Amino acid sequence: MKNTILVTGGVGFIGSNFVLDWIASETASVVNLDKLTYAGNLQNLESLTGNSRHIFVRGDIGDAELVAKLLAEHQPRAIVNFAAESHVDRSIHGPGEFIQTNIVGTFQLLEATRAYWGALNEEDKKAFRFLHVSTDEVYGSLKPEDPAFKETNSYEPNSPYSASKAASDHLVRAYHHTYGLPVLTTNCSNNYGPYHFPEKLIPLIIHNALAGKALPIYGDGQQVRDWLYVRDHCSAIRRVLEAGRVGDTYNVGGWNEKPNLDVVHTLCAILDELSPRADGNAYAEQVTYVTDRLGHDRRYAIDATKIHRELGWKPGETFESGIRKTVQWYLANQTWVRNVTSGDYTNWIQKNYKVED
Ligand code: NAD
Ligand code: TYD
């Protein structure tokens, strides 16, 4: 094996943050396999242009032949699987792609990995890792008084997205138990930060606020999410890859449970301070309640005790520091925002919110 890792979906939100951090802090090279769906934006990795430690390959994790060729050619010591369809609302409108990439794609990737890993010598076999990046949404929805999700919680996915991620987690688990593939799984809470596609709550609110548009709150806005700054998720993945116990799962979270409405008001207050509206009024005036998401999960919360106790990982950002950094990043990167909000994204927004743009 070589001092190379294969990252899938490394051009999307979390994957691109991971690749940037990895190149800056580790020695191994990265082969980045990404299909470049609407969510994959190569501009995220513009700063790596000409860097010989980053090789980008456009392709599908479900293309077994391509994956086999890449594994044979680059001999990676690990695979980190970010590639997925990731947006719950899209999974409600059209679950097919979620089944294809998240389940069938992961299966094909596991098959190609099993063949590659099976042919390694004993020492390399032991050292190899397949790290599967998953979500807390596989555990379902919590009641207000329920304790946060532990690794031992049962899987109760409620959306086509979370069901497809749950299925992929089960396949990864089965490949360890059946074939001995050295896998690791991380289940993380909601991420936010740079390069977040503006269809998700936080970047969408920042974008709409600055554009003078409505800030859409689904239902009563009292749904709770547990927010983690994306770079903290990336450091957790690096730590699990380095020291995680083979076959184990690790819950990753920031102990930052917030109702959606609080998040939106926090964003409005930071924008009022850093980029006030021309008319001097508060951005919070733009808040608009819209029809709730179908089957909307009420609350997610991660108990991150295991990764802290066993691997010594903890987040570097509080919600307050991370959210301010995020707003500052979006204000400083309006060209990036303009580029991603053209084309496919505009069509999607119109379909989802049934509004004229
Ligand atoms: P994203 O939608 O921003 O990026 C996904 C990337 O995968 C894109 O670059 C896309 O082009 C690529 N991709 C999609 N289908 C592919 C395929 N068949 N083959 C190769 N590449 C493909 O998603 P994200 O928010 O960066 O999430 C990354 C991973 O982390 C996902 O597995 C997601 O389930 C998980 N996760 C996300 C969050 C979150 O808050 N965003 C939280 C926990 C876990
Ligand atoms: P989202 O960013 O889509 O992440 P997830 O559904 O994976 O948690 O949504 C975060 C929360 O914000 C979720 O409860 C849905 C809600 N939401 C809104 O109220 N308005 C919006 O426009 C969006 C995109 C999300």
CSV table of N, CA and C and ligand atoms in Angstrom, one decimal, residues 86-89 135-137 161 190-191 196 198-205 208 215-219 221 223-225 227 260 264 290 292-293 296-298 300 352-353, ligand 2:
chain,number,residue,atom,x,y,z
A,86,SER,N,-27.5,13.9,0.1
A,86,SER,CA,-27.5,14.2,1.6
A,86,SER,C,-28.7,15.1,2.0
A,87,HIS,N,-29.6,15.5,1.1
A,87,HIS,CA,-30.6,16.5,1.6
A,87,HIS,C,-31.9,15.9,1.8
A,88,VAL,N,-32.4,16.0,3.0
A,88,VAL,CA,-33.7,15.3,3.4
A,88,VAL,C,-34.8,15.7,2.5
A,89,ASP,N,-35.0,17.1,2.2
A,89,ASP,CA,-36.1,17.5,1.4
A,89,ASP,C,-36.0,16.9,0.0
A,135,THR,N,-24.7,9.6,9.6
A,135,THR,CA,-25.4,10.7,10.3
A,135,THR,C,-26.1,10.2,11.5
A,136,ASP,N,-26.5,11.2,12.4
A,136,ASP,CA,-27.3,10.8,13.6
A,136,ASP,C,-28.7,10.5,13.2
A,137,GLU,N,-29.1,10.9,12.0
A,137,GLU,CA,-30.5,10.8,11.6
A,137,GLU,C,-31.0,9.3,11.5
A,161,TYR,N,-33.9,9.7,3.1
A,161,TYR,CA,-32.5,9.9,3.3
A,161,TYR,C,-31.9,9.1,4.4
A,190,ASN,N,-25.8,17.5,12.8
A,190,ASN,CA,-25.8,18.5,11.7
A,190,ASN,C,-24.5,19.4,11.7
A,191,ASN,N,-23.9,19.5,10.5
A,191,ASN,CA,-22.7,20.3,10.3
A,191,ASN,C,-23.1,21.7,9.8
A,196,HIS,N,-20.9,25.2,2.6
A,196,HIS,CA,-22.2,24.5,2.8
A,196,HIS,C,-23.2,25.0,1.7
A,198,PRO,N,-26.3,26.2,-0.2
A,198,PRO,CA,-27.4,27.0,0.3
A,198,PRO,C,-28.8,26.4,0.1
A,199,GLU,N,-28.9,25.1,0.2
A,199,GLU,CA,-30.3,24.5,0.3
A,199,GLU,C,-30.5,24.1,1.8
A,200,LYS,N,-29.4,24.0,2.6
A,200,LYS,CA,-29.5,23.6,4.0
A,200,LYS,C,-29.8,24.8,4.8
A,201,LEU,N,-30.3,24.6,6.0
A,201,LEU,CA,-30.9,25.7,6.8
A,201,LEU,C,-29.9,26.9,6.9
A,202,ILE,N,-28.7,26.7,7.5
A,202,ILE,CA,-27.9,27.8,7.9
A,202,ILE,C,-27.4,28.7,6.6
A,203,PRO,N,-26.8,28.0,5.6
A,203,PRO,CA,-26.4,28.9,4.5
A,203,PRO,C,-27.6,29.5,3.7
A,204,LEU,N,-28.8,28.8,3.7
A,204,LEU,CA,-29.9,29.3,3.0
A,204,LEU,C,-30.4,30.6,3.7
A,205,ILE,N,-30.4,30.6,5.1
A,205,ILE,CA,-30.9,31.7,5.8
A,205,ILE,C,-29.9,32.9,5.5
A,208,ASN,N,-30.6,34.1,1.9
A,208,ASN,CA,-31.9,34.8,1.7
A,208,ASN,C,-31.9,36.1,2.4
A,215,LEU,N,-37.2,34.3,5.0
A,215,LEU,CA,-36.4,33.2,5.7
A,215,LEU,C,-37.4,32.1,6.1
A,216,PRO,N,-37.5,31.0,5.4
A,216,PRO,CA,-38.5,30.0,5.5
A,216,PRO,C,-38.3,29.1,6.8
A,217,ILE,N,-39.2,29.2,7.7
A,217,ILE,CA,-39.2,28.3,8.9
A,217,ILE,C,-40.3,27.3,8.7
A,218,TYR,N,-39.8,26.0,8.7
A,218,TYR,CA,-40.8,24.9,8.6
A,218,TYR,C,-41.6,24.7,9.9
A,219,GLY,N,-42.9,24.6,9.7
A,219,GLY,CA,-43.8,24.4,10.9
A,219,GLY,C,-43.6,25.5,12.0
A,221,GLY,N,-40.9,25.9,13.9
A,221,GLY,CA,-39.5,26.3,14.1
A,221,GLY,C,-38.9,25.8,15.4
A,223,GLN,N,-38.2,22.6,16.0
A,223,GLN,CA,-37.4,21.4,15.9
A,223,GLN,C,-36.0,21.6,16.3
A,224,VAL,N,-35.4,20.6,17.0
A,224,VAL,CA,-34.1,20.8,17.6
A,224,VAL,C,-33.0,20.0,16.8
A,225,ARG,N,-31.9,20.7,16.4
A,225,ARG,CA,-30.8,20.0,15.8
A,225,ARG,C,-29.6,20.3,16.7
A,227,TRP,N,-25.8,21.1,16.6
A,227,TRP,CA,-24.9,21.7,15.5
A,227,TRP,C,-23.4,21.5,15.8
A,260,ASN,N,-34.6,25.4,15.7
A,260,ASN,CA,-34.3,26.1,14.5
A,260,ASN,C,-34.5,27.6,14.6
A,264,VAL,N,-31.9,30.7,13.6
A,264,VAL,CA,-32.3,31.7,12.6
A,264,VAL,C,-32.1,33.1,13.2
A,290,VAL,N,-43.5,28.6,6.9
A,290,VAL,CA,-44.0,27.9,5.8
A,290,VAL,C,-44.5,26.5,6.2
A,292,ASP,N,-44.8,22.7,7.0
A,292,ASP,CA,-43.8,21.8,7.6
A,292,ASP,C,-43.4,20.7,6.6
A,293,ARG,N,-42.1,20.3,6.8
A,293,ARG,CA,-41.6,19.1,6.0
A,293,ARG,C,-42.4,17.9,6.4
A,296,HIS,N,-41.4,15.3,9.5
A,296,HIS,CA,-40.2,16.1,10.0
A,296,HIS,C,-39.8,15.6,11.4
A,297,ASP,N,-38.6,15.2,11.5
A,297,ASP,CA,-38.0,14.7,12.8
A,297,ASP,C,-38.0,15.9,13.8
A,298,ARG,N,-38.4,15.7,15.0
A,298,ARG,CA,-38.5,16.8,16.0
A,298,ARG,C,-37.2,17.1,16.6
A,300,TYR,N,-32.9,15.9,17.2
A,300,TYR,CA,-31.7,15.1,17.2
A,300,TYR,C,-30.7,15.6,18.2
A,352,ASN,N,-39.3,23.4,-4.5
A,352,ASN,CA,-39.5,23.1,-3.1
A,352,ASN,C,-40.4,24.1,-2.4
A,353,TYR,N,-40.2,25.4,-2.7
A,353,TYR,CA,-40.9,26.4,-2.0
A,353,TYR,C,-42.1,27.0,-2.8
B,2,TYD,P1,-31.4,20.9,7.1
B,2,TYD,O1,-30.4,21.9,7.0
B,2,TYD,O2,-32.1,20.5,5.8
B,2,TYD,O3,-30.8,19.6,7.8
B,2,TYD,P2,-31.5,18.2,8.4
B,2,TYD,O4,-32.9,18.2,7.8
B,2,TYD,O5,-30.7,17.2,7.8
B,2,TYD,O6,-31.5,18.3,9.8
B,2,TYD,O7,-32.5,21.4,8.1
B,2,TYD,C1,-32.2,21.7,9.4
B,2,TYD,C2,-33.5,22.0,10.2
B,2,TYD,O8,-34.0,23.2,9.6
B,2,TYD,C3,-34.6,21.0,9.9
B,2,TYD,O9,-35.3,20.8,11.1
B,2,TYD,C4,-35.4,21.6,8.8
B,2,TYD,C5,-35.3,23.1,9.1
B,2,TYD,N1,-35.4,23.9,7.9
B,2,TYD,C6,-36.3,25.0,7.9
B,2,TYD,O10,-37.0,25.3,8.9
B,2,TYD,N2,-36.3,25.8,6.8
B,2,TYD,C7,-35.6,25.6,5.6
B,2,TYD,O11,-35.6,26.3,4.6
B,2,TYD,C8,-34.7,24.4,5.7
B,2,TYD,C9,-33.8,24.1,4.5
B,2,TYD,C10,-34.6,23.6,6.8
